[in-house]
CSV table of C-alpha atoms in Angstrom, one decimal:
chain,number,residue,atom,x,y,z
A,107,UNK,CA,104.8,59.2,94.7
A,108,UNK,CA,102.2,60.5,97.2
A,109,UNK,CA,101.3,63.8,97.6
A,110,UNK,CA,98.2,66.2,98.6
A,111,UNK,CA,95.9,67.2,95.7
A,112,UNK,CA,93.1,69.4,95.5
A,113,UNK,CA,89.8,68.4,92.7
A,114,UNK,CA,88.3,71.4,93.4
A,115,UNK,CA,86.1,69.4,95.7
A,116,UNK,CA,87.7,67.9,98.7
A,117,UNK,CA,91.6,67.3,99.5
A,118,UNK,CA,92.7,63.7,99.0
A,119,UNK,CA,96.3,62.3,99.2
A,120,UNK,CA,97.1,60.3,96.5
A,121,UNK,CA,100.1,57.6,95.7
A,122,UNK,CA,100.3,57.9,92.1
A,123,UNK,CA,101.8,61.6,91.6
A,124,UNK,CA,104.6,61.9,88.7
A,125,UNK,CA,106.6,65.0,88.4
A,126,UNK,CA,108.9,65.4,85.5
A,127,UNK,CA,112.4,66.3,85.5
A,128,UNK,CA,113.8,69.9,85.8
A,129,UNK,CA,114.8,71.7,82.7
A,130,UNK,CA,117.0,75.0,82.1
A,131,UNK,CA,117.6,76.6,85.3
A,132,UNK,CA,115.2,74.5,87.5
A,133,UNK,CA,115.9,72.4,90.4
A,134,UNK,CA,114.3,68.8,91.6
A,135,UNK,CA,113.8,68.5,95.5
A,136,UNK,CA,113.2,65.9,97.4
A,137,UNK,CA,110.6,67.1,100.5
A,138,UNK,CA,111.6,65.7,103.9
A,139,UNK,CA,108.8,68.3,105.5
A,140,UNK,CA,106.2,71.0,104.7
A,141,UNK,CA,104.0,73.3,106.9
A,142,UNK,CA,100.4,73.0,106.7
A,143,UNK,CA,100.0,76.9,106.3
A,144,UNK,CA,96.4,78.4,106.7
A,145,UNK,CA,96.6,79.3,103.1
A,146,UNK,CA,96.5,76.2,101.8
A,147,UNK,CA,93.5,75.6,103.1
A,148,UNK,CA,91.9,78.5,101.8
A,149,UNK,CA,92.5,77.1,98.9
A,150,UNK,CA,90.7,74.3,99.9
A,151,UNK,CA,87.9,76.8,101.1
A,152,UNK,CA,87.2,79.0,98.3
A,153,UNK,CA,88.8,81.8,100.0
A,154,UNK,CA,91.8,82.0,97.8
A,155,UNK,CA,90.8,81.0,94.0
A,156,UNK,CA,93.0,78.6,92.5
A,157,UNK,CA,92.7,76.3,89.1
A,158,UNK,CA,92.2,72.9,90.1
A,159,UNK,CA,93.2,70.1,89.8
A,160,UNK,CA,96.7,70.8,92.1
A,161,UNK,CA,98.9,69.7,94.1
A,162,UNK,CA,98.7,71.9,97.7
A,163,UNK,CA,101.6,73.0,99.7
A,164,UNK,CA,103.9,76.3,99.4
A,165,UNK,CA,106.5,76.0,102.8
A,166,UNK,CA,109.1,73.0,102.8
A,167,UNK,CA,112.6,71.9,102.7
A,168,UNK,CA,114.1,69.4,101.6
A,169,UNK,CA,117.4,68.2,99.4
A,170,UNK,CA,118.0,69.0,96.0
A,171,UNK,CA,117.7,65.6,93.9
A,172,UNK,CA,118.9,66.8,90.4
A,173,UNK,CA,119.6,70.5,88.8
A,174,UNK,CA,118.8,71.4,85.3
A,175,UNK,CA,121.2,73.2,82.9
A,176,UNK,CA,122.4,76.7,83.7
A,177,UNK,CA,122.0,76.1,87.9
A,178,UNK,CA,125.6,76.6,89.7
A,179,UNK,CA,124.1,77.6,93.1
A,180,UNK,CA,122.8,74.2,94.2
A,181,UNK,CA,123.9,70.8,93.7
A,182,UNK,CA,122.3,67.4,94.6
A,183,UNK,CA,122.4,66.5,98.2
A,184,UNK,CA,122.1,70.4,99.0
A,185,UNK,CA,120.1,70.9,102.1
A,186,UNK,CA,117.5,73.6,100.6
A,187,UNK,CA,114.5,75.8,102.0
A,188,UNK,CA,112.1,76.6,99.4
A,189,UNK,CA,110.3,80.2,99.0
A,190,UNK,CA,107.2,80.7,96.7
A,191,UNK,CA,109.0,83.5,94.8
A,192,UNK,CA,109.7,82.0,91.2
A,193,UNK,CA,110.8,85.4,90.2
A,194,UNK,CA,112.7,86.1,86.8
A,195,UNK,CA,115.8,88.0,87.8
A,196,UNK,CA,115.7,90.4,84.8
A,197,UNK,CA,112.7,92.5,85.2
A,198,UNK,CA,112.6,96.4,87.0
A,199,UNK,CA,111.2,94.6,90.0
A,200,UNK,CA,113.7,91.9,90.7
A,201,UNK,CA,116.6,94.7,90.0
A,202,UNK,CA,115.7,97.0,92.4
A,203,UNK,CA,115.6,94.2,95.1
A,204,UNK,CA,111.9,94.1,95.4
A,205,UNK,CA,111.3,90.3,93.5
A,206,UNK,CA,108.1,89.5,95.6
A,207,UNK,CA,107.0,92.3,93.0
A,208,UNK,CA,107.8,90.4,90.0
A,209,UNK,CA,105.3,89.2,87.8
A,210,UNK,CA,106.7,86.1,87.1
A,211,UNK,CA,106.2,85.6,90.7
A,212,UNK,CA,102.3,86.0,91.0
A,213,UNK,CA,100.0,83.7,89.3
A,214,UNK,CA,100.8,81.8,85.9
A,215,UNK,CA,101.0,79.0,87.5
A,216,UNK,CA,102.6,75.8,85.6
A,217,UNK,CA,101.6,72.1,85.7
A,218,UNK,CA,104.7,69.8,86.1
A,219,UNK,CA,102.8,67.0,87.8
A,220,UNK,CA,100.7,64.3,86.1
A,221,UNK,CA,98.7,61.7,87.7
A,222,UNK,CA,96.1,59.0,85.7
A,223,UNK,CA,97.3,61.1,82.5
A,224,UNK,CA,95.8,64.2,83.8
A,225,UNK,CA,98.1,67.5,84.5
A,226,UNK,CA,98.4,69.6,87.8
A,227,UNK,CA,99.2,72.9,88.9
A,228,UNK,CA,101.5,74.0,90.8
A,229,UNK,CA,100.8,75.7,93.8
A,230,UNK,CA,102.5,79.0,94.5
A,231,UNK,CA,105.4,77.7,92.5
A,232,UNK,CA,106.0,75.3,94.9
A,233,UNK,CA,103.4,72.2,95.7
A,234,UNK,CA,105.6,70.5,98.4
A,235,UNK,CA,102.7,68.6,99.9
A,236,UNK,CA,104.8,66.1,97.8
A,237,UNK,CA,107.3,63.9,98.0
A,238,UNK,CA,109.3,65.4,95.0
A,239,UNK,CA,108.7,69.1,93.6
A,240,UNK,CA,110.1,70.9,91.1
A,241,UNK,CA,111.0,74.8,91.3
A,242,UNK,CA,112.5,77.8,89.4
A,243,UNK,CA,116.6,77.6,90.8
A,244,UNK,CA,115.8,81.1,92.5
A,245,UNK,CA,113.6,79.3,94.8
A,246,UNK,CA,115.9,77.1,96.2
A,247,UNK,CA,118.4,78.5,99.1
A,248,UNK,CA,121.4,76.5,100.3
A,249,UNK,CA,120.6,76.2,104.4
A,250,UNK,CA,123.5,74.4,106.7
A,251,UNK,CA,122.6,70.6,107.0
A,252,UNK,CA,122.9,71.1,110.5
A,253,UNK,CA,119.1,72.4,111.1
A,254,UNK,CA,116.8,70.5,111.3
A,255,UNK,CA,114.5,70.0,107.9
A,256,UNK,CA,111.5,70.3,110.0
A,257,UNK,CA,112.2,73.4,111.5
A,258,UNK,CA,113.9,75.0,107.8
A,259,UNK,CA,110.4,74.0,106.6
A,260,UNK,CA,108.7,76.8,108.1
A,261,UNK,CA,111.5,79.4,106.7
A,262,UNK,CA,109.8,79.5,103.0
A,263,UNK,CA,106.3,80.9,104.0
A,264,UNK,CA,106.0,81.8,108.2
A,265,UNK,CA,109.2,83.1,108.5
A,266,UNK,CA,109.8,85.3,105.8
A,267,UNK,CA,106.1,86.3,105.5
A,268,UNK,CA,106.1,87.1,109.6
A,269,UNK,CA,109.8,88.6,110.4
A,270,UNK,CA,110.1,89.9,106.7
A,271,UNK,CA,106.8,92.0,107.6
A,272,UNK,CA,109.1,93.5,110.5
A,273,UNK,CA,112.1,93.9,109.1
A,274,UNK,CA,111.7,94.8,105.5
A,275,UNK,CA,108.5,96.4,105.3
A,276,UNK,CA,107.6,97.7,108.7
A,277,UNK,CA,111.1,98.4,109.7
A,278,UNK,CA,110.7,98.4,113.1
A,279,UNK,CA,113.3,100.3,114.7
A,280,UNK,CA,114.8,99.9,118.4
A,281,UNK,CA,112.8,101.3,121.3
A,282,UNK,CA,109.2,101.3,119.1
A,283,UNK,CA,105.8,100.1,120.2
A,284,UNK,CA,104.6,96.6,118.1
A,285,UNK,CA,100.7,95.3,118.6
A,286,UNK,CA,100.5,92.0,116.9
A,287,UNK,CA,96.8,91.0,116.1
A,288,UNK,CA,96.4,87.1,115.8
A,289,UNK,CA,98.9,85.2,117.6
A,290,UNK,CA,99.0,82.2,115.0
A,291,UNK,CA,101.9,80.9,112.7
A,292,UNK,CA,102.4,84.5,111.3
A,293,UNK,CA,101.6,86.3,114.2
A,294,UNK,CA,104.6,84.3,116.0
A,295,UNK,CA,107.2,85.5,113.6
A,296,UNK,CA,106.1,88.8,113.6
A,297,UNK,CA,106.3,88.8,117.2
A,298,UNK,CA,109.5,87.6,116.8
A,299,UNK,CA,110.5,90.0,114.1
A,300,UNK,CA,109.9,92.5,116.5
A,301,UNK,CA,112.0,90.9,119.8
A,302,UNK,CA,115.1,91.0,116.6
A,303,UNK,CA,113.9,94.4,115.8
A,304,UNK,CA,114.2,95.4,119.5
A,305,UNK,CA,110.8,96.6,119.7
A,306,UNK,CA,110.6,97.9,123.6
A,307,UNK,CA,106.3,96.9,123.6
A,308,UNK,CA,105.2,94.5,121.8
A,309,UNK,CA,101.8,93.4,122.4
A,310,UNK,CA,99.5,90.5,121.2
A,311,UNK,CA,96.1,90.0,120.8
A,312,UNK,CA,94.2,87.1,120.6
A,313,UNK,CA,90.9,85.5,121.4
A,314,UNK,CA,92.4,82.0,122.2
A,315,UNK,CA,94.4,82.3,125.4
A,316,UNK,CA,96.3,79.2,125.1
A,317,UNK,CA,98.1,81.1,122.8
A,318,UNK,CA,99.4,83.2,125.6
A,319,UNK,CA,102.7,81.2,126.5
A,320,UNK,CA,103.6,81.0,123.0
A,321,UNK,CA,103.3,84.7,122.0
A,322,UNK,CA,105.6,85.7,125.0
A,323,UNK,CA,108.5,82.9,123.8
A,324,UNK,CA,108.1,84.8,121.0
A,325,UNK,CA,108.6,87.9,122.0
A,326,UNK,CA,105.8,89.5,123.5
A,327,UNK,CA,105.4,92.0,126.3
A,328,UNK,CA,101.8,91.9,127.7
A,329,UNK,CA,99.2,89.3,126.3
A,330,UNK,CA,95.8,90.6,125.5
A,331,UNK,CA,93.2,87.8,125.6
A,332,UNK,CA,90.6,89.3,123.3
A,333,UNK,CA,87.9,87.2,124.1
A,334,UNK,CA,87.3,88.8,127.6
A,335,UNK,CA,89.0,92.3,126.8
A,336,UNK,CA,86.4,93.2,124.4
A,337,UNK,CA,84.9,96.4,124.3
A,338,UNK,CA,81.7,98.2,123.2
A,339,UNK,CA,83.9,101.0,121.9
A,340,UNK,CA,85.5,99.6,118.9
A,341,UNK,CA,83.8,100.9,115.4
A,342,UNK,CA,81.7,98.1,114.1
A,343,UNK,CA,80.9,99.6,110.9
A,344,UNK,CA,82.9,97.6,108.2
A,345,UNK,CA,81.2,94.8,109.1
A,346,UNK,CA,77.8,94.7,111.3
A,347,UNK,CA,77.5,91.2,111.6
A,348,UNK,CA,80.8,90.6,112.6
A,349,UNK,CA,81.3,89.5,116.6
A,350,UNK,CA,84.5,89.1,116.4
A,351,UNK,CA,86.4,90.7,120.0
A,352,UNK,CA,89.6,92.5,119.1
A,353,UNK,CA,90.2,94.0,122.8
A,354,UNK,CA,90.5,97.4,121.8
A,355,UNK,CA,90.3,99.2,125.0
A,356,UNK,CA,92.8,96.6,126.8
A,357,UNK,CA,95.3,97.9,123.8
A,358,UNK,CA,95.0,101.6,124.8
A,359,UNK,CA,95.2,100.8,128.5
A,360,UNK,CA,99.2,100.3,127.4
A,361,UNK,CA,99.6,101.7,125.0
A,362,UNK,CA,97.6,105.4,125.6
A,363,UNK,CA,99.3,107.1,123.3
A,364,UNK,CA,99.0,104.3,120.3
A,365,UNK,CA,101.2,102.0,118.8
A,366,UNK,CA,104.8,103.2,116.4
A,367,UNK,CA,103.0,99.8,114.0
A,368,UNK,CA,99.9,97.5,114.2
A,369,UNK,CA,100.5,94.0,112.2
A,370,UNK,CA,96.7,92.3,111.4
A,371,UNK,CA,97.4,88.6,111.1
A,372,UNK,CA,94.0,87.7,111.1
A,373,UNK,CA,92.2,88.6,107.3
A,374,UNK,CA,89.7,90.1,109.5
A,375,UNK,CA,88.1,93.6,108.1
A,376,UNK,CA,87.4,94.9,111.5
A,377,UNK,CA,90.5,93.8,112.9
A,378,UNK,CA,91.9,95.8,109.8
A,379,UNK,CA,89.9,98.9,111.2
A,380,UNK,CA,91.5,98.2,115.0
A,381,UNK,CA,94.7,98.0,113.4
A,382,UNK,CA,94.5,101.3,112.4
A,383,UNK,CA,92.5,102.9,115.1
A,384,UNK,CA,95.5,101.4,117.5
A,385,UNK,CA,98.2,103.8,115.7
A,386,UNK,CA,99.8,106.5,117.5
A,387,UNK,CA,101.0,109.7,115.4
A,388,UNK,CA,103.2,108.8,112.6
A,389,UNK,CA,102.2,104.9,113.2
A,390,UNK,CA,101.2,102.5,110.4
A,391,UNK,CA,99.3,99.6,109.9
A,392,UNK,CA,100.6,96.2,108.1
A,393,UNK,CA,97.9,93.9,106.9
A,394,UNK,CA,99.2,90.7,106.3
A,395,UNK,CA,96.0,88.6,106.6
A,396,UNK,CA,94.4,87.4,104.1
A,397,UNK,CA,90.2,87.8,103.7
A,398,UNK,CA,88.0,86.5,101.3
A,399,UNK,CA,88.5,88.0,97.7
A,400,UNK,CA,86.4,91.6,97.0
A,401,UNK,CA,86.9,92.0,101.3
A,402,UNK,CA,86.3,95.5,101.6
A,403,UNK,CA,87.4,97.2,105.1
A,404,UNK,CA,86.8,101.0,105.6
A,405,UNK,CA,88.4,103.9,107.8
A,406,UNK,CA,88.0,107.3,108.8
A,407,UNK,CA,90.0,109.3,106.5
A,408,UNK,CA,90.8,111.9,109.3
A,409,UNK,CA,93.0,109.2,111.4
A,410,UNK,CA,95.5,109.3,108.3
A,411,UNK,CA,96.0,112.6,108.3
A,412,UNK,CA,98.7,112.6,111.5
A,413,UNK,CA,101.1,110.8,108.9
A,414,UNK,CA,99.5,107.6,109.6
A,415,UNK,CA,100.0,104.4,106.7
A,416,UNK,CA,98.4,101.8,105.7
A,417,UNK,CA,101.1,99.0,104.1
A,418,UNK,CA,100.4,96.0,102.4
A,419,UNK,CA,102.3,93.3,102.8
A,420,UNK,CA,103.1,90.7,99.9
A,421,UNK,CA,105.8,87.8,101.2
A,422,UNK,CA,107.0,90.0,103.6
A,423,UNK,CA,108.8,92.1,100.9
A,424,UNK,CA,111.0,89.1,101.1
A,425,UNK,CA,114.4,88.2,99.2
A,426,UNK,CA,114.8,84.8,99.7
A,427,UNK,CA,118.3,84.6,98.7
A,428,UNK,CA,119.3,87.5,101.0
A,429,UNK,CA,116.8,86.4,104.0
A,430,UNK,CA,117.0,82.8,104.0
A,431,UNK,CA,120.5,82.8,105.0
A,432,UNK,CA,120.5,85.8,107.8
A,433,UNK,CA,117.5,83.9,109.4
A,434,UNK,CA,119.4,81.0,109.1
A,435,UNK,CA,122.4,82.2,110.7
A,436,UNK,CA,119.9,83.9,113.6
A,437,UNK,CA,118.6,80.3,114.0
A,438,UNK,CA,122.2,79.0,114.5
A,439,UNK,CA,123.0,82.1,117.3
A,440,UNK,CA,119.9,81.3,119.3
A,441,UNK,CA,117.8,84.7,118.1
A,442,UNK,CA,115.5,82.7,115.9
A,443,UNK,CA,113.2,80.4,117.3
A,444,UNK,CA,112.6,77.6,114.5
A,445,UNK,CA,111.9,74.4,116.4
A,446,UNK,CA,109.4,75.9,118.4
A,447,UNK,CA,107.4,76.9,115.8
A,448,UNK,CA,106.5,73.5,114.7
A,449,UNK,CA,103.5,72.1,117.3
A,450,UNK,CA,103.5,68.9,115.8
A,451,UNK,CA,104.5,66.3,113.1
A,452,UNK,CA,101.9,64.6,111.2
A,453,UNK,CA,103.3,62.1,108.3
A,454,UNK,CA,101.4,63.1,105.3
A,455,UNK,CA,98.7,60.0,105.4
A,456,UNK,CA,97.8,62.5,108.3
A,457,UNK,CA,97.0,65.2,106.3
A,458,UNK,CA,93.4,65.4,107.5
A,459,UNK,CA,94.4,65.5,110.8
A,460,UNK,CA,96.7,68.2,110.4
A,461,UNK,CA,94.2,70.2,108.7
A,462,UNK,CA,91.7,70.0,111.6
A,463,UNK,CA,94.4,70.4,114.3
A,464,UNK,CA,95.2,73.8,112.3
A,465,UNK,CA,91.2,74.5,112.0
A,466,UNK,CA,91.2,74.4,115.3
A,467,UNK,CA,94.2,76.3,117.1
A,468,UNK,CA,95.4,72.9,118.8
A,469,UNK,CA,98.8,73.8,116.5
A,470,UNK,CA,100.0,76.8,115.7
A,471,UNK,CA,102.0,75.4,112.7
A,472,UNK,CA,101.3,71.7,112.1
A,473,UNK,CA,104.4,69.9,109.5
A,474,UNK,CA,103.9,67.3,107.0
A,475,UNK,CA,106.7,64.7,106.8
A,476,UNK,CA,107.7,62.3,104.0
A,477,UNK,CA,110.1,60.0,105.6
């Protein structure tokens, strides 16, 4: 089967995967799509450290194929979205509702793919850069056959990472103030999130103004291209070589008495510094981007002391099982946007493409497909 693997050294898709079958409470999926999420190629980067060889690819759907004992919730020819949370269920974590927490969930990776002889990883517990995956049971969630796989493809990572980050960890209540820093695939749903949340100001900011139109489909209120708002004023000190504009001044201009939450979408230190600089009293900060591993970002101390938080942000303190379905059935009342998140189809031949397209901002969430 083909798929997209990863040596350690450069991406390739091969033709000659194998994955076995699914044992005791596992479930085999058949791909029809996958995002090309900015993640993956941080793996491909060095950014996020991952054994090699694997096989690349954490947000798909697709239909179940074949269950293994002990699985009642699926059954082949289910129309599925897969999350990255293989979590175990049983653990203090997973019973108080909070399984992006488990520790099944993070790391440990397995290796149910072969190719030449040679064994693969698993990526995020998911690897559906392939035409057939395997996945704890827990991963799979039913979705109505009536949406498109395509669009349910960007559910398992975007989606619940972006709206999750609103909903379950932010909370964003009606009436509250929203800055959104990156306007990409995750900056989309949490401007989203936010529209749901009824937010009354949500602003974006971004350095690429293409991404303009997009952010206020999505939900935002005022556009802030960051690229010509940029300011002198903003603190420069976690990282002095760093050019990057973050429109700081712009921000404050409408929102002068700071923002009730400031999402950075980015993985930029100094954007994590604006995102809390941004915050009004009682405001707090969600970092959802990721930077390179030992990324250190700093902050006056003082700021926090008007009740201000800084929140990570793992998944979007996600429940698949819970959130899959509710965005689903936002999706099917016209709240959700889904299909407009995808920019563009690539078949997975195209993976190269993709990957640049992504690279470049031509796409805010480019899809693999397998048909």
């Amino acid at each position: 089967m083909r798929g997209v693997i990863f040596d350690g050294k450069q991406p390739l898709v091969a033709d000659d995967l194998e994955v076995r079958e699914p044992g005791p409470g596992e479930v085999l999926v058949s791909v029809a799509a996958a995002g090309l999420c900015h993640s993956d190629l941080s793996v491909v980067d060095g950014t996020i450290p991952y054994p090699v060889p694997v096989v690349l690819g954490h947000e798909g759907a697709g239909v179940v194929q074949a269950t293994g004992p002990g699985v009642g919730h699926v059954a082949p020819g289910d129309h599925v979205a897969l999350s990255t949370l293989a979590a175990c269920g049983l653990c203090g974590e997973c019973g108080r509702g909070r399984p992006a927490m488990c520790r099944e969930s993070i790391g440990r990776p397995s290796r149910p793919f072969t190719r030449r002889g040679e064994r693969f990883f698993h990526f995020a517990a998911s690897s559906v850069f392939a035409e057939h995956t395997v996945v704890r049971a827990v991963q799979a969630v039913k979705i109505p056959d009536v949406i498109p796989l395509t669009s349910a493809a960007v559910i398992g990572c975007g989606v619940l990472t972006g709206v999750g980050a609103v909903l379950n960890r932010a909370r964003v209540g009606p009436g509250e103030s929203v800055v959104v820093i990156g306007a990409g695939g995750i900056g989309l749903n949490v401007l989203q999130g936010a529209r749901i949340a009824g937010a009354s100001v949500i602003v974006a900011v971004d350095a690429d103004p293409r991404k303009e139109a997009s952010a206020r489909q999505f939900g935002a209120t005022h556009f802030i291209n960051a690229s010509i708002a940029s300011d002198d004023t903003a603190p420069r000190d976690t990282a002095p070589n760093d050019t990057t504009p973050d429109g700081t001044a712009a921000v404050r201009e409408i929102l002068p008495e700071g923002a009730d939450h400031a999402f950075e979408c980015v993985g930029n230190t100094r954007l994590v510094r604006q995102a809390v600089d941004l915050l009004g009293r009682h405001g707090q900060a969600v970092l959802l981007g990721v930077p390179p591993a030992g990324a250190e970002a700093s902050f006056r101390v003082d700021s926090l002391f008007l009740d201000k938080a800084i929140l990570g942000c793992r998944y979007g303190s996600s429940r698949p099982q819970r959130d899959v379905p509710l965005y689903a059935r936002l999706y099917q009342e016209g709240r959700l946007l889904l299909d407009e998140l995808v920019t563009k189809t690539y078949p997975v031949e195209d993976f190269a493409r993709a990957a640049e397209d992504t690279l470049s901002g031509r796409v805010s969430r480019a899809v693999l497909t397998f048909g």
